[in-house]
Short mmCIF file of C-alpha atoms in Angstrom, two decimals:
data_model
loop_
_atom_site.label_atom_id
_atom_site.label_comp_id
_atom_site.label_asym_id
_atom_site.label_seq_id
_atom_site.Cartn_x
_atom_site.Cartn_y
_atom_site.Cartn_z
CA MET A 1 17.76 -1.93 -36.02
CA GLY A 2 15.69 0.91 -37.01
CA ASP A 3 19.26 2.30 -37.89
CA LEU A 4 20.00 -0.95 -39.99
CA ALA A 5 16.05 -0.47 -42.07
CA PHE A 6 17.58 2.30 -44.37
CA THR A 7 20.46 0.56 -45.65
CA THR A 8 18.22 -3.34 -45.44
CA GLU A 9 16.09 -1.68 -48.07
CA LEU A 10 18.43 -0.35 -50.86
CA LEU A 11 20.07 -3.57 -50.49
CA VAL A 12 16.88 -5.90 -50.48
CA SER A 13 15.98 -3.92 -53.85
CA GLU A 14 19.75 -3.59 -55.40
CA LEU A 15 20.15 -7.45 -55.28
CA VAL A 16 16.96 -8.74 -56.26
CA THR A 17 16.78 -6.29 -58.44
CA ASN A 18 19.84 -8.18 -60.13
CA ALA A 19 18.43 -11.20 -59.54
CA ILE A 20 15.69 -10.57 -61.47
CA ARG A 21 17.02 -8.42 -64.44
CA HIS A 22 20.19 -10.91 -65.11
CA GLY A 23 19.47 -14.03 -62.86
CA SER A 24 16.74 -16.93 -63.87
CA ALA A 25 13.54 -17.67 -61.91
CA PRO A 26 12.47 -18.51 -59.22
CA VAL A 27 14.30 -16.01 -56.83
CA ARG A 28 14.19 -16.48 -53.00
CA LEU A 29 14.85 -13.52 -50.35
CA ARG A 30 16.62 -14.41 -46.66
CA LEU A 31 16.74 -12.13 -44.19
CA ILE A 32 19.15 -13.81 -41.15
CA ARG A 33 19.05 -12.03 -37.99
CA ASP A 34 22.09 -13.29 -35.62
CA ARG A 35 25.31 -11.47 -34.93
CA ALA A 36 24.90 -9.66 -38.14
CA LEU A 37 21.71 -8.92 -40.33
CA VAL A 38 22.81 -10.79 -43.75
CA CYS A 39 20.33 -10.54 -46.34
CA GLU A 40 20.62 -13.52 -49.34
CA VAL A 41 19.31 -13.51 -52.63
CA HIS A 42 19.39 -16.89 -54.74
CA ASP A 43 18.42 -17.24 -58.83
CA ALA A 44 18.76 -20.86 -60.89
CA SER A 45 21.70 -18.93 -63.30
CA SER A 46 25.37 -19.80 -62.62
CA SER A 47 26.78 -16.68 -64.38
CA ALA A 48 28.77 -14.69 -61.50
CA PRO A 49 28.21 -11.29 -60.79
CA ARG A 50 30.63 -8.31 -61.39
CA VAL A 51 31.22 -5.07 -60.05
CA CYS A 52 31.12 -2.39 -62.81
CA HIS A 53 31.55 1.09 -62.50
CA ALA A 54 29.51 3.66 -64.23
CA THR A 55 30.72 6.48 -64.99
CA GLY A 56 28.08 9.82 -64.08
CA ASN A 57 26.46 9.47 -67.69
CA ASP A 58 25.46 5.66 -67.13
CA GLU A 59 21.90 4.82 -65.63
CA ARG A 60 22.82 1.70 -65.28
CA GLY A 61 25.46 -0.65 -63.55
CA ARG A 62 25.62 0.56 -60.39
CA GLY A 63 23.88 -1.45 -58.39
CA LEU A 64 26.72 -4.50 -57.30
CA PHE A 65 29.08 -0.82 -56.76
CA MET A 66 25.98 0.19 -54.01
CA ILE A 67 26.64 -2.84 -52.38
CA GLU A 68 30.05 -3.06 -51.37
CA GLU A 69 29.85 0.17 -50.68
CA MET A 70 26.41 -0.01 -48.25
CA ALA A 71 27.46 -3.54 -47.22
CA ASP A 72 30.20 -4.86 -44.70
CA ARG A 73 30.52 -7.60 -46.71
CA TRP A 74 29.58 -9.56 -49.06
CA GLY A 75 29.73 -12.54 -51.90
CA VAL A 76 28.69 -14.72 -53.58
CA ARG A 77 28.42 -18.85 -53.08
CA PHE A 78 27.04 -21.13 -56.07
CA ASP A 79 25.41 -24.16 -55.61
CA PRO A 80 23.71 -26.54 -58.24
CA GLY A 81 20.84 -24.94 -58.22
CA GLY A 82 22.72 -21.27 -58.54
CA LYS A 83 24.15 -18.47 -56.87
CA THR A 84 23.34 -16.87 -53.66
CA VAL A 85 24.23 -12.87 -53.67
CA TRP A 86 24.53 -11.88 -49.80
CA ALA A 87 25.06 -8.69 -48.38
CA GLU A 88 26.01 -8.72 -44.78
CA GLN A 89 25.55 -6.04 -41.98
CA ASP A 90 27.17 -5.71 -38.87
CA ILE A 91 24.85 -5.68 -35.53
CA GLY A 92 26.25 -2.91 -33.32
CA GLU A 93 25.82 -5.44 -29.40
CA GLU A 94 23.34 -2.62 -28.58
CA THR A 95 21.14 -4.31 -31.08
CA ALA A 96 22.03 -7.19 -30.89
CA ALA A 97 20.30 -8.22 -27.61
CA ASP A 98 16.90 -6.33 -28.35
#
């Protein structure tokens, strides 16, 4: 899992920061390791996240764009208690057997 550690740290940081800034408490983080490594962050807000394309001078607005670039797949699930934003990283065959 060492190869995925840095990217996972960035994904967690961005997803949790977005949930704290734009969502509602409580915020929950879950990492799931199966055929892929999935990072899920749930918050109580029902507002849909959107990818922004920040300009070179903007200090904000790059979070979901970065997630889109780093993750193999990502998305949002809504439920009566809010939403879960998830990002998935593929795990190589040799890593999955560890």
